Short mmCIF file of C-alpha atoms and ligand atoms in Angstrom, two decimals:
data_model
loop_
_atom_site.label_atom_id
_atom_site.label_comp_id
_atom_site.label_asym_id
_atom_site.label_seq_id
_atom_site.Cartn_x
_atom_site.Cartn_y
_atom_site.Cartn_z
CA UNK A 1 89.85 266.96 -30.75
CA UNK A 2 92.17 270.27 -30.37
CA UNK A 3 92.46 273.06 -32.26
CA UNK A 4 93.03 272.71 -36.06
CA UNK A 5 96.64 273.48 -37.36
CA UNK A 6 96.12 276.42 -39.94
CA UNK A 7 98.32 276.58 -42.79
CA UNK A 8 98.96 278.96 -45.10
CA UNK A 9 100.32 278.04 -49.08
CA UNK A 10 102.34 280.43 -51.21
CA UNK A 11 103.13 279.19 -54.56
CA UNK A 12 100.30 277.20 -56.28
CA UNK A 13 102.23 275.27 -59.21
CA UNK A 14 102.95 271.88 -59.22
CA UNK A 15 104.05 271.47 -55.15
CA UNK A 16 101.11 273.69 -53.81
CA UNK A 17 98.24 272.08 -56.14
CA UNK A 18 99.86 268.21 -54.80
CA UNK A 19 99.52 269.63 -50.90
CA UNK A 20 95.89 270.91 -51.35
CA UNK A 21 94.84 267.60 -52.89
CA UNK A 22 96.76 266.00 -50.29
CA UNK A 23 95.48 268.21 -47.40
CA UNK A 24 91.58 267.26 -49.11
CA UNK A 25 91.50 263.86 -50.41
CA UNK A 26 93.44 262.59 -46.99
CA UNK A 27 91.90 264.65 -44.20
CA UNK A 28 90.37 262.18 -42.42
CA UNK A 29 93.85 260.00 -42.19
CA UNK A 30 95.55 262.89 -41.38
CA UNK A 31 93.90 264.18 -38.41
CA UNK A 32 92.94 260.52 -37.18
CA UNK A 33 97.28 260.48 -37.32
CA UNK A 34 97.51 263.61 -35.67
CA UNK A 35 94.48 264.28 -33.40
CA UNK A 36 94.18 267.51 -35.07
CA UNK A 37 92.61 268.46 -38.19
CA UNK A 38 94.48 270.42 -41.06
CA UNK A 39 93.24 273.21 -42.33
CA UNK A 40 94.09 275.45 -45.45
CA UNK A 41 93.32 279.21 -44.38
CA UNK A 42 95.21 281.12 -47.23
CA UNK A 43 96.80 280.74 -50.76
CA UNK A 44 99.34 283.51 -52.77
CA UNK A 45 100.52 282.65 -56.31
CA UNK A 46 101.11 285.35 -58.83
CA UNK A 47 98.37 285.10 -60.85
CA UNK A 48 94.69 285.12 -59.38
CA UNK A 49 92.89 283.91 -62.14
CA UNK A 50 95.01 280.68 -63.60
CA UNK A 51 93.21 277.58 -63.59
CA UNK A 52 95.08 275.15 -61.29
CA UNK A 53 92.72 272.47 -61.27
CA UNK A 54 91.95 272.50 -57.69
CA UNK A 55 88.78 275.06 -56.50
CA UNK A 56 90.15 278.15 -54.08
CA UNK A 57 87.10 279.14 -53.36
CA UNK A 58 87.40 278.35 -49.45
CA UNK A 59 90.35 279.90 -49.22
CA UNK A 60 91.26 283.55 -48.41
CA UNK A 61 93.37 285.09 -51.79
CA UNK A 62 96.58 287.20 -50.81
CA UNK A 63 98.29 288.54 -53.51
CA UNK A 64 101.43 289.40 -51.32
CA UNK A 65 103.12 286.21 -49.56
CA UNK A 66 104.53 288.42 -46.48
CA UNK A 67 101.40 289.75 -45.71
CA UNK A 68 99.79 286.41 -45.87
CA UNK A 69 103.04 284.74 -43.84
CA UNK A 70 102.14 287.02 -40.80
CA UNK A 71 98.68 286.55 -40.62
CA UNK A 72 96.88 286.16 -36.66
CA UNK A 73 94.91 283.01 -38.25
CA UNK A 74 98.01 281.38 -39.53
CA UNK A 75 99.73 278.59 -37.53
CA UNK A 76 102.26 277.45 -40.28
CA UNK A 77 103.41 279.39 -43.50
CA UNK A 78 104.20 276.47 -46.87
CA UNK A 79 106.38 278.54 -48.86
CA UNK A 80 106.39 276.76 -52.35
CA UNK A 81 107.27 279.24 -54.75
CA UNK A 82 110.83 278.77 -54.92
CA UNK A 83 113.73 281.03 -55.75
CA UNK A 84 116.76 281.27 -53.26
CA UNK A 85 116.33 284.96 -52.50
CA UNK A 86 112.75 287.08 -53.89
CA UNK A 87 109.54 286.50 -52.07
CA UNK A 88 110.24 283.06 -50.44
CA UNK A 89 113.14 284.44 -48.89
CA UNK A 90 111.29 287.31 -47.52
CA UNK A 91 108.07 285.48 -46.38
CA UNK A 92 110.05 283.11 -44.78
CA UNK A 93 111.93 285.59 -42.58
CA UNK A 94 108.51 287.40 -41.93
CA UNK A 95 106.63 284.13 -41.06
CA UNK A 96 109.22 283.17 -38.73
CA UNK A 97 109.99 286.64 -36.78
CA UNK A 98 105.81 286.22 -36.29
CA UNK A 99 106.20 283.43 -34.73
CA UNK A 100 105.12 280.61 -38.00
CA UNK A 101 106.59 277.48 -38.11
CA UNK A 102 107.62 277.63 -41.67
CA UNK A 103 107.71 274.64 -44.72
CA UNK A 104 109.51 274.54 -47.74
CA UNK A 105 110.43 272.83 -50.43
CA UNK A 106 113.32 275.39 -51.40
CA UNK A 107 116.70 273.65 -51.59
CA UNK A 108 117.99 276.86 -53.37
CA UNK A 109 117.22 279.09 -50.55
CA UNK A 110 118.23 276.26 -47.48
CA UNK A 111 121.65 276.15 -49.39
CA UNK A 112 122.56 279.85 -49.62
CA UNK A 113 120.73 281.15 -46.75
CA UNK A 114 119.79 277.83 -44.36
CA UNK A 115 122.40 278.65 -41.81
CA UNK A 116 120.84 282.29 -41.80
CA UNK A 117 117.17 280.91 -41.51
CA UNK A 118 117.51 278.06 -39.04
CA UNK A 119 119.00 281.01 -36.67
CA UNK A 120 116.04 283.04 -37.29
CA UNK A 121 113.62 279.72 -36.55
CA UNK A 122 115.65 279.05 -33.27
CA UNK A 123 115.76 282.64 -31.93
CA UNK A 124 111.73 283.21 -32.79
CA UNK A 125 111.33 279.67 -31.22
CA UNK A 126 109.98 278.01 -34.34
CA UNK A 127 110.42 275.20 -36.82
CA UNK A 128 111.43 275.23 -39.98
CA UNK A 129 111.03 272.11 -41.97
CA UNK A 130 112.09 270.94 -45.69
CA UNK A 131 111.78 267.44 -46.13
CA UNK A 132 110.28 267.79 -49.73
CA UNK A 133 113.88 269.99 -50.71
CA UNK A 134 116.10 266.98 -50.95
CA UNK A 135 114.92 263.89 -52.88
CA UNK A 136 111.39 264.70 -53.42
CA UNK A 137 109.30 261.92 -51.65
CA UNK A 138 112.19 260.55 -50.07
CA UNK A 139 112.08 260.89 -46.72
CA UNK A 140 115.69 261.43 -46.21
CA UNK A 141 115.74 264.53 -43.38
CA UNK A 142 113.72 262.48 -41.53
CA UNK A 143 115.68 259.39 -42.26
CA UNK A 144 119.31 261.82 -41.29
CA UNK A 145 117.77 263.50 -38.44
CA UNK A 146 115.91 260.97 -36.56
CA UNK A 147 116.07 257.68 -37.66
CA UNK A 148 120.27 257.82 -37.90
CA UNK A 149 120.68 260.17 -35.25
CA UNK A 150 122.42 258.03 -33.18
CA UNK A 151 125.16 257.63 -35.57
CA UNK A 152 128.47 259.02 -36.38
CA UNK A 153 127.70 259.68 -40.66
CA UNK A 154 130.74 258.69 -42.30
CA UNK A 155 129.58 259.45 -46.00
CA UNK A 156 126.83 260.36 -47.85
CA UNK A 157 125.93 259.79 -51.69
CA UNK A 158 123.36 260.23 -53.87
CA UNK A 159 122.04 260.68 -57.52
CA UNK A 160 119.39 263.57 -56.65
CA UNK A 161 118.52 265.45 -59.91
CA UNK A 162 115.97 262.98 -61.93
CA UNK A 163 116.57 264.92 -65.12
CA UNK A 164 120.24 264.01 -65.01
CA UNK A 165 119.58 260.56 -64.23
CA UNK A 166 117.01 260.19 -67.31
CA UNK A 167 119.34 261.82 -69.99
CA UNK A 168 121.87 259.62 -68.93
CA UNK A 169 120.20 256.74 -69.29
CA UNK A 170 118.08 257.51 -71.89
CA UNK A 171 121.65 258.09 -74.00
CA UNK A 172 122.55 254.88 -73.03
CA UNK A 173 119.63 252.72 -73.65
CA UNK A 174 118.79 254.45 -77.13
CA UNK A 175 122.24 254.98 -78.17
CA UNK A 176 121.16 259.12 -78.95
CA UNK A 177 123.42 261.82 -77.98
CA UNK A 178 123.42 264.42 -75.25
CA UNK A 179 121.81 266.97 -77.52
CA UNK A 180 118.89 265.01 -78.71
CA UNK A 181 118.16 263.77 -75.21
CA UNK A 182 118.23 266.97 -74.04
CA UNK A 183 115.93 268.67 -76.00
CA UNK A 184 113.45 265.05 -75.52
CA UNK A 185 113.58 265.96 -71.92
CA UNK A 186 112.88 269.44 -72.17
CA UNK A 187 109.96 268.48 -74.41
CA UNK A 188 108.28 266.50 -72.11
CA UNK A 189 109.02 269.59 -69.53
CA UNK A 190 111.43 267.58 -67.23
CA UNK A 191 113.91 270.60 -67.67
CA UNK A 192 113.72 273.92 -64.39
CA UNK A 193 112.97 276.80 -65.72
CA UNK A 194 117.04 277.34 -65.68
CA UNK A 195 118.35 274.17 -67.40
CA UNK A 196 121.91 274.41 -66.22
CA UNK A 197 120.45 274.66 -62.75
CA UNK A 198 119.94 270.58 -63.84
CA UNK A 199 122.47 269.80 -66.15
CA UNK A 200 125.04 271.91 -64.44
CA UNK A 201 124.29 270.43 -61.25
CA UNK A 202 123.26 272.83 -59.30
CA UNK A 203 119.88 272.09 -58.57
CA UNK A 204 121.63 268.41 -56.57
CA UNK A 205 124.51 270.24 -55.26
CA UNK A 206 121.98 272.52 -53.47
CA UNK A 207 120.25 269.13 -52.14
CA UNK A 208 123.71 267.38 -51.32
CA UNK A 209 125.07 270.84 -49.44
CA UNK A 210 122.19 270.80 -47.04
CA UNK A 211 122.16 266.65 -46.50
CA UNK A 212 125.64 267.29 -45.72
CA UNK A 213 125.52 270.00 -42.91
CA UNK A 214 122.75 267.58 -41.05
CA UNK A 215 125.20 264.77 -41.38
CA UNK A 216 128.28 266.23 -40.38
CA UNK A 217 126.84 268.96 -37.99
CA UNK A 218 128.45 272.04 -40.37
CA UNK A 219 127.05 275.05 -42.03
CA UNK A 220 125.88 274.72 -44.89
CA UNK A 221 128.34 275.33 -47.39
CA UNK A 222 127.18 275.13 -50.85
CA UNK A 223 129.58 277.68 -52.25
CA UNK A 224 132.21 275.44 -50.79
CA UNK A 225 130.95 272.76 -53.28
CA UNK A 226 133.12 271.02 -56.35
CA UNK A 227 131.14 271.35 -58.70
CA UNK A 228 130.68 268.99 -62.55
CA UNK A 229 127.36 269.17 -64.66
CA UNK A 230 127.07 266.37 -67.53
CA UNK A 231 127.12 268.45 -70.20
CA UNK A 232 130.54 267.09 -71.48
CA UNK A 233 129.20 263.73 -71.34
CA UNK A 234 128.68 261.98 -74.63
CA UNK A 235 127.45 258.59 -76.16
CA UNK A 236 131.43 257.29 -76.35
CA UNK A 237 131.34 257.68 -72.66
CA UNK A 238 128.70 256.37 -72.05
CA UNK A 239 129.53 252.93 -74.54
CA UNK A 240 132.83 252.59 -73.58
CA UNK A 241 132.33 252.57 -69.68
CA UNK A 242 129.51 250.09 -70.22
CA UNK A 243 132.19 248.41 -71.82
CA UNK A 244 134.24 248.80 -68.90
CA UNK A 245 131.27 247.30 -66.50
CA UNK A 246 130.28 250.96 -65.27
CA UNK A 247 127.46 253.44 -65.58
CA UNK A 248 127.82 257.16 -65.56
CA UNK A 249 125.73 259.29 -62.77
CA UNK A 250 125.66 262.29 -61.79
CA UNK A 251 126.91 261.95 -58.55
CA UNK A 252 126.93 263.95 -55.19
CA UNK A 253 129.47 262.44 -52.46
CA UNK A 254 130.17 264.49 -48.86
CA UNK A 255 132.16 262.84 -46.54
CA UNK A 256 134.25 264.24 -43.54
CA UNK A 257 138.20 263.65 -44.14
CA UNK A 258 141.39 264.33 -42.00
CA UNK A 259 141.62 267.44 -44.01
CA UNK A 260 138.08 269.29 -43.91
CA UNK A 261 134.56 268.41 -45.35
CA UNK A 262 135.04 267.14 -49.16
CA UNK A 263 131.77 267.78 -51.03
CA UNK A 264 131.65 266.51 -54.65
CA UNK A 265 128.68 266.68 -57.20
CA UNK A 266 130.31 265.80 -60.76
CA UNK A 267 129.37 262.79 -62.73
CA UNK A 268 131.20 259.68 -61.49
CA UNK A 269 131.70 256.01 -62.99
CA UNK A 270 129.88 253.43 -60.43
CA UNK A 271 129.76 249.64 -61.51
CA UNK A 272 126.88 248.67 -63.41
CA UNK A 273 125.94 245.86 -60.59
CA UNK A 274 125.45 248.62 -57.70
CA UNK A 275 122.34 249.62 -56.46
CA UNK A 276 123.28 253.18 -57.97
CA UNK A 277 124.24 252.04 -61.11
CA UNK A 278 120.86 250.66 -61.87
CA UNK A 279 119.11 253.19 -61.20
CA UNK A 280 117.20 254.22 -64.36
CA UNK A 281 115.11 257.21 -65.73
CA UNK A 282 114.00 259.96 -63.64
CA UNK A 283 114.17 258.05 -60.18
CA UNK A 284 116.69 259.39 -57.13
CA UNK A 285 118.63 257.32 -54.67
CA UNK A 286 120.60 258.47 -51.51
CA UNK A 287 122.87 255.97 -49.50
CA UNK A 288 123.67 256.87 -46.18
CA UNK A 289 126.47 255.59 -44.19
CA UNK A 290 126.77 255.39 -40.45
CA UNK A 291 129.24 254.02 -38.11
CA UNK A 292 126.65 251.67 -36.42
CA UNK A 293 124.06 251.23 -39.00
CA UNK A 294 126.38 250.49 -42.03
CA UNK A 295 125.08 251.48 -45.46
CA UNK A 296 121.02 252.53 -46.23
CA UNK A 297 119.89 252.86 -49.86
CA UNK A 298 116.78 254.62 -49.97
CA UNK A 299 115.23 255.32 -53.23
CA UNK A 300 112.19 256.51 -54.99
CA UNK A 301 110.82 259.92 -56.60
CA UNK A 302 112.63 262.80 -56.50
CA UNK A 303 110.02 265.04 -57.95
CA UNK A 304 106.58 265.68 -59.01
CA UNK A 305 103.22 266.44 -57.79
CA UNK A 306 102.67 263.95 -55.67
CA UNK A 307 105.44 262.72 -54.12
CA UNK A 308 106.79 266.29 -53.37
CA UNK A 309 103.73 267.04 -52.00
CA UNK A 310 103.77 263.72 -49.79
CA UNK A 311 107.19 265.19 -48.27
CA UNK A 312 105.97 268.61 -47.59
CA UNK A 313 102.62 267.04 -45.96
CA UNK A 314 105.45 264.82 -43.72
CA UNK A 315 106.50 268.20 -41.88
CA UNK A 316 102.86 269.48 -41.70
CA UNK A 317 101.95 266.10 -40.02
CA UNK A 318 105.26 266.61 -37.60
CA UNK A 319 104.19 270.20 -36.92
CA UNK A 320 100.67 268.85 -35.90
CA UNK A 321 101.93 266.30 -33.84
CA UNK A 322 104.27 268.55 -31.82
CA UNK A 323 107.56 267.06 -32.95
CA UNK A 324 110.17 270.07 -33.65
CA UNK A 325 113.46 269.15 -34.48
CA UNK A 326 115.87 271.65 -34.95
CA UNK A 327 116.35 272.67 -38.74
CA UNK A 328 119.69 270.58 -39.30
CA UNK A 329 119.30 268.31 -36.95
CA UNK A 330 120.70 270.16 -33.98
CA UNK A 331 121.15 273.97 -32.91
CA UNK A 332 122.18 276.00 -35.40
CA UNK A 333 124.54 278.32 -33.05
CA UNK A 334 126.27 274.78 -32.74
CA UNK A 335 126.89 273.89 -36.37
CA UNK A 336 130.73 274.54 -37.01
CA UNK A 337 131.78 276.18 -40.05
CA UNK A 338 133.97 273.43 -42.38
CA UNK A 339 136.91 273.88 -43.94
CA UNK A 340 136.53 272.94 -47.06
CA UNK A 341 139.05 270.11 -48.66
CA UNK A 342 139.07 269.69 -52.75
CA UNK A 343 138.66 265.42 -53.53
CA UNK A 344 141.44 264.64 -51.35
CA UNK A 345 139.69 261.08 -51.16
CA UNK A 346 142.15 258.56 -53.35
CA UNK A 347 139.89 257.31 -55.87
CA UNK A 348 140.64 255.14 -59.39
CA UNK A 349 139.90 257.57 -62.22
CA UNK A 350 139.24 256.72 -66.31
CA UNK A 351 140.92 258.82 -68.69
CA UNK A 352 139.50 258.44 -72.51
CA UNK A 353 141.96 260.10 -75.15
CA UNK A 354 141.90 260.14 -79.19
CA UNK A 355 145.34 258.42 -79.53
CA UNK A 356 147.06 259.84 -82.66
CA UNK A 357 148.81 256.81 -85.05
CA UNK A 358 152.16 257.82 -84.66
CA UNK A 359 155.19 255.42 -83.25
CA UNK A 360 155.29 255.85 -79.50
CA UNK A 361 152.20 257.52 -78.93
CA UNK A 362 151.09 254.72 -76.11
CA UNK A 363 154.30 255.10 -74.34
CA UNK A 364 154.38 258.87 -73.98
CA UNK A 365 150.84 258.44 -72.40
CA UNK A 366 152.50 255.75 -69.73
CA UNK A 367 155.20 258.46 -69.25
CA UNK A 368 153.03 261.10 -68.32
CA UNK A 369 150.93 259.02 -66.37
CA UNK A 370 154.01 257.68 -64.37
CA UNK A 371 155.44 260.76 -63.65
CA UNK A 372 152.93 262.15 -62.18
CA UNK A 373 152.43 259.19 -59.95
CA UNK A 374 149.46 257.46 -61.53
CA UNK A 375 149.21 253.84 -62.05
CA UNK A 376 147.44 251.89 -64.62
CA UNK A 377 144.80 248.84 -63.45
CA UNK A 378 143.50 248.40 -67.17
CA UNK A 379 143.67 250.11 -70.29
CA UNK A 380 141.62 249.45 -73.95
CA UNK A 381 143.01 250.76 -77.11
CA UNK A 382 139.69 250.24 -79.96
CA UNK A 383 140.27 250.69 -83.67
CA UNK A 384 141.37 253.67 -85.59
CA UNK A 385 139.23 256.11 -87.00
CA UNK A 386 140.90 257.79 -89.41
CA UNK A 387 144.25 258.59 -87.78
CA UNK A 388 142.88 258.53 -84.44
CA UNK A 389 142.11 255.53 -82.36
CA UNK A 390 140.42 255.83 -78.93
CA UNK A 391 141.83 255.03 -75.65
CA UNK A 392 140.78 254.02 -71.92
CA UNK A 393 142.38 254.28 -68.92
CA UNK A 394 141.58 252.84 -65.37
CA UNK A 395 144.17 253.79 -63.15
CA UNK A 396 144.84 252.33 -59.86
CA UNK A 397 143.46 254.76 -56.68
CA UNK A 398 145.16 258.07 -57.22
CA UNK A 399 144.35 261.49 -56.38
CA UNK A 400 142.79 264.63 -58.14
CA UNK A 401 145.97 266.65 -57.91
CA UNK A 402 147.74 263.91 -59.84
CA UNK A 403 144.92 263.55 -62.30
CA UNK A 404 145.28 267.51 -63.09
CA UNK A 405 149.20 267.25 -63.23
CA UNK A 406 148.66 264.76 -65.91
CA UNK A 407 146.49 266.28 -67.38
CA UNK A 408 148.84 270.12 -67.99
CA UNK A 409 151.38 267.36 -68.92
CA UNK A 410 149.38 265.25 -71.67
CA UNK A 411 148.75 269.13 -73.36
CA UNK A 412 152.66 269.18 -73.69
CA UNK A 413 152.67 265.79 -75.96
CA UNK A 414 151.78 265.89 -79.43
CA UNK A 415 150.12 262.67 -79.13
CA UNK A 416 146.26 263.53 -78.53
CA UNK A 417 143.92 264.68 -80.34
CA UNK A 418 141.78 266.85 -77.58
CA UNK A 419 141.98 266.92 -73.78
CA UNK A 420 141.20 263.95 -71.79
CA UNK A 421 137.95 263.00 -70.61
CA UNK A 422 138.87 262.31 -66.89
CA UNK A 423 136.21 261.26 -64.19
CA UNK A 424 136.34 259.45 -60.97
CA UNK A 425 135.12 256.05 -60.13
CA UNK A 426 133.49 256.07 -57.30
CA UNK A 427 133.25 252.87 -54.80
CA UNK A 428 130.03 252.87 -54.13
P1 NAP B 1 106.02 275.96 -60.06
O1 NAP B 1 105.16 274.90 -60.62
O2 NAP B 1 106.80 276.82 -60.98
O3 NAP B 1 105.10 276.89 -59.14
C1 NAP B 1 105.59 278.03 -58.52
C2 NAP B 1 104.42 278.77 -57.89
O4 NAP B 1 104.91 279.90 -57.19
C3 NAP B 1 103.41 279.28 -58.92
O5 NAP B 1 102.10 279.09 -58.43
C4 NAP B 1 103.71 280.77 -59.01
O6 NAP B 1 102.58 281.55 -59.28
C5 NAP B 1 104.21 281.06 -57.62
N1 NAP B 1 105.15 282.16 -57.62
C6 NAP B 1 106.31 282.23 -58.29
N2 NAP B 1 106.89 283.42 -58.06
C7 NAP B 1 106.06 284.10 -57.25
C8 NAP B 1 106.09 285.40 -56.68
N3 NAP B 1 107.10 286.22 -56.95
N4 NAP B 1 105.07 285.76 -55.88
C9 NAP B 1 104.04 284.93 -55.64
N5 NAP B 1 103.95 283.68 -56.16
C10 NAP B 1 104.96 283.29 -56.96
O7 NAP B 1 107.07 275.36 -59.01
P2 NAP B 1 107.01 273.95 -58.28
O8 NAP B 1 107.54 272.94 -59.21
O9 NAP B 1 105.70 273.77 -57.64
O10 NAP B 1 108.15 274.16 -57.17
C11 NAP B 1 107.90 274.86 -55.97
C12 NAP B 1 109.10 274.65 -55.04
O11 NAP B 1 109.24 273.28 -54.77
C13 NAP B 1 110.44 275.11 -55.58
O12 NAP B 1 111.24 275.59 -54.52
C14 NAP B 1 111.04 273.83 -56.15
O13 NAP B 1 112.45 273.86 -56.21
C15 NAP B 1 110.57 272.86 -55.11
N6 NAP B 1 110.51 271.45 -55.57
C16 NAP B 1 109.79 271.14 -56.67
C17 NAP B 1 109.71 269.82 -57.08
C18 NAP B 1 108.90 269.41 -58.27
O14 NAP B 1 108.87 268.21 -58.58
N7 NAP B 1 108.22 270.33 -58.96
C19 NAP B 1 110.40 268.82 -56.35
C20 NAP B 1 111.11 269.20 -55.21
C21 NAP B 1 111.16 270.52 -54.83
P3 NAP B 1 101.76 281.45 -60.67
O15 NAP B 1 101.25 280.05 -60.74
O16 NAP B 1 100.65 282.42 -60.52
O17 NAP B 1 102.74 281.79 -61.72
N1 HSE B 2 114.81 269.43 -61.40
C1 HSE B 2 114.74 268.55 -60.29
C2 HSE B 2 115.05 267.13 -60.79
C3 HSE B 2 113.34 268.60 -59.68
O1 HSE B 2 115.15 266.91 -62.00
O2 HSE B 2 115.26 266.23 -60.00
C4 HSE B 2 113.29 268.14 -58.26
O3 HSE B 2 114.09 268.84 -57.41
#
């Protein structure tokens, strides 16, 4: 047997607490996997005296990360405190310029400052790994940097934010609107600490900007980003694209196009039959698409104690085994810097509008619509309410620059009641 691999853990909350279990209740496995054993040197939180469940005692307390990160006995620092910039950002850049292969599961601090960090790992010569940051126990780096590597990536897609995923479906299957579900979510403590970082869609853009530099071999870009959260979405939306034969997901899409690198995260219409469409609750999914390998679904948790902690223990058991792959999948001095290009992927879109009951309202609607280019594949007119009655559109492919022409032009007609609802369908 050869030396043990010596690990360090900063941040002892839900991640940290899943890898020391892990590290304990699977040591055997893990070094019989490795021909190494694992061991757990150091631990850093914030507080010293919380009980997390888990005994410290063998472990040596630090209160500050950095120190701990640069350590002699210290073969690889976990950084699992989180926060883009702050003391993950600093203990990672310490670790590495000692020489520390570094893990995370920070995909706020790989989207702002990955391109930064991976040059730090290459010029010190070390790894830096983040498998749990996209997807939770999905092992989708993995699956993008080795497993497809061969392949040119034509698209990626995923619904990565669980908490999205669950208050939209949780609308939908007990008919209760945005509001209520939210505060049921944050009640059973679903919600970051931030809750627009969920329902604004950061927190999956971040995830989506970094799966989208390994697949297309560019910085990461995640101010670059379009970006929709689903806090406009409400039970009529819901209902009437059911009625339609879609479901409505947060959805992130990055795909290379003749005009630059087109990353969307906005919530999308996907038929009800696709694998994305039914997926329910708290569960993430991420379809990869290659030029040899066609389309991959993968799917499972995207958070949580243990399957987080199963992802960061996948780069601890890579570490141990000597495989180093470079942070996005090949040098960072190589990744080109994108120009970034605004949904210029045609793409159907459904409009739902209050229709006022006045003479003509209907045909001012197709006016708009065909002036600015847009044609109509279906369109549902329910019964009024009041003197209102509400409308959907599916249009036939069209772009977003049409879509927001008619949209400055439907303001100009006195013929509905508020703006549009307007989102894309995606073909999935
Ligand atoms: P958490 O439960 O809030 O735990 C954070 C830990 O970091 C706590 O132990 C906290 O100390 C410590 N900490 C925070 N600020 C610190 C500071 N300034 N100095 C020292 N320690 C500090 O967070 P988590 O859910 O485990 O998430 C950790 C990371 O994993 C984040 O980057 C998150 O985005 C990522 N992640 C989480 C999940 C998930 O399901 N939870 C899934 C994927 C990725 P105290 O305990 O003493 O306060
Ligand atoms: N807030 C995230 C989610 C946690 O709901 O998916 C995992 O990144």
């Amino acid at each position: 047997m050869t030396t043990p691999l010596r690990l360090a853990i900063a941040g002892l909350g839900t991640v940290g607490v899943g890898v020391i279990k892990m590290v304990r209740q699977n040591a055997a496995l893990i070094s019989a996997r490795t021909g190494r054993d694992v061991q757990i040197v150091a631990v850093s939180a914030r507080s010293r005296d919380k009980d997390r469940g888990v005994s410290l005692q063998n472990y040596d307390w630090e209160d500050d990360p950095v120190t701990m990160a640069t350590r002699d006995d210290v073969d690889v620092f976990v950084e699992l405190m989180g926060g883009s910039d702050g003391p993950a950002k600093a203990a990672t850049e310490a670790a590495l310029a000692a020489g520390k292969d570094v893990v995370t599961a920070n995909k706020a601090m790989l989207a702002i400052h990955g391109q930064a960090l991976a040059l730090a790992a290459e010029e010190a010569g070390r790894v830096l790994r983040y498998e749990a940051a996209v997807a939770g126990g999905i092992p989708v780096i993995k699956a993008l940097t080795e497993g497809l590597a061969g392949n040119e990536i034509t698209r990626v897609m995923g619904v990565m934010n669980g908490t999205c995923n669950y208050i939209l479906t949780r609308m939908e299957s007990a008919g209760l609107p945005y509001d209520e579900v939210f505060a049921e979510a944050d009640a059973l403590g679903y919600l970051e600490a931030d809750p627009t970082l969920d329902v604004g869609g950061i927190d999956a853009g971040h995830k989506l900007a970094i799966l989208a530099s390994i697949a297309f071999g560019t910085q990461v870009a995640f101010d670059a980003m379009e970006l929709e959260g689903i806090d406009r979405i409400t039970i009529e939306d819901i209902r009437q694209a059911a009625d339609m034969g879609y479901k409505i997901k947060l959805l992130g899409v990055a795909q290379l196009t003749g005009r630059g690198l087109e990353q969307r995260m906005s919530p999308c219409l996907v038929p009800d039959t696709s694998p994305l469409g039914q997926l329910d609750g708290g569960t993430n999914m991420v379809v990869l698409e290659g030029d040899h390998v066609g389309q991959i679904v993968l799917r499972g948790a995207g958070a949580g104690e243990g399957p987080t902690a199963s992802a960061v223990m996948s780069d601890i058991l890579d570490i141990a085994r000597g495989i180093r792959v470079a942070t996005f999948g090949q040098p960072a001095t190589r990744l080109t810097q994108a120009t970034p290009a605004k949904a210029v992927t045609p793409a159907p879109y459904y409009l739902r509008m209050q229709l006022l009951d006045k003479p003509g309202a209907m045909a001012k609607v197709a006016t708009v619509l065909g002036e600015a280019g847009i044609s109509i594949d279906r369109m549902r007119q329910y019964g009024h309410q009041d003197d209102t009655a509400p409308v959907l559109i599916v249009t036939h492919k069209t772009t977003r620059a049409a879509i927001d022409a008619a949209r400055k032009a439907f303001d100009a007609i006195d013929v509905i009641a508020e703006p549009p609802v307007t989102l894309r369908i995606e073909q999935v």
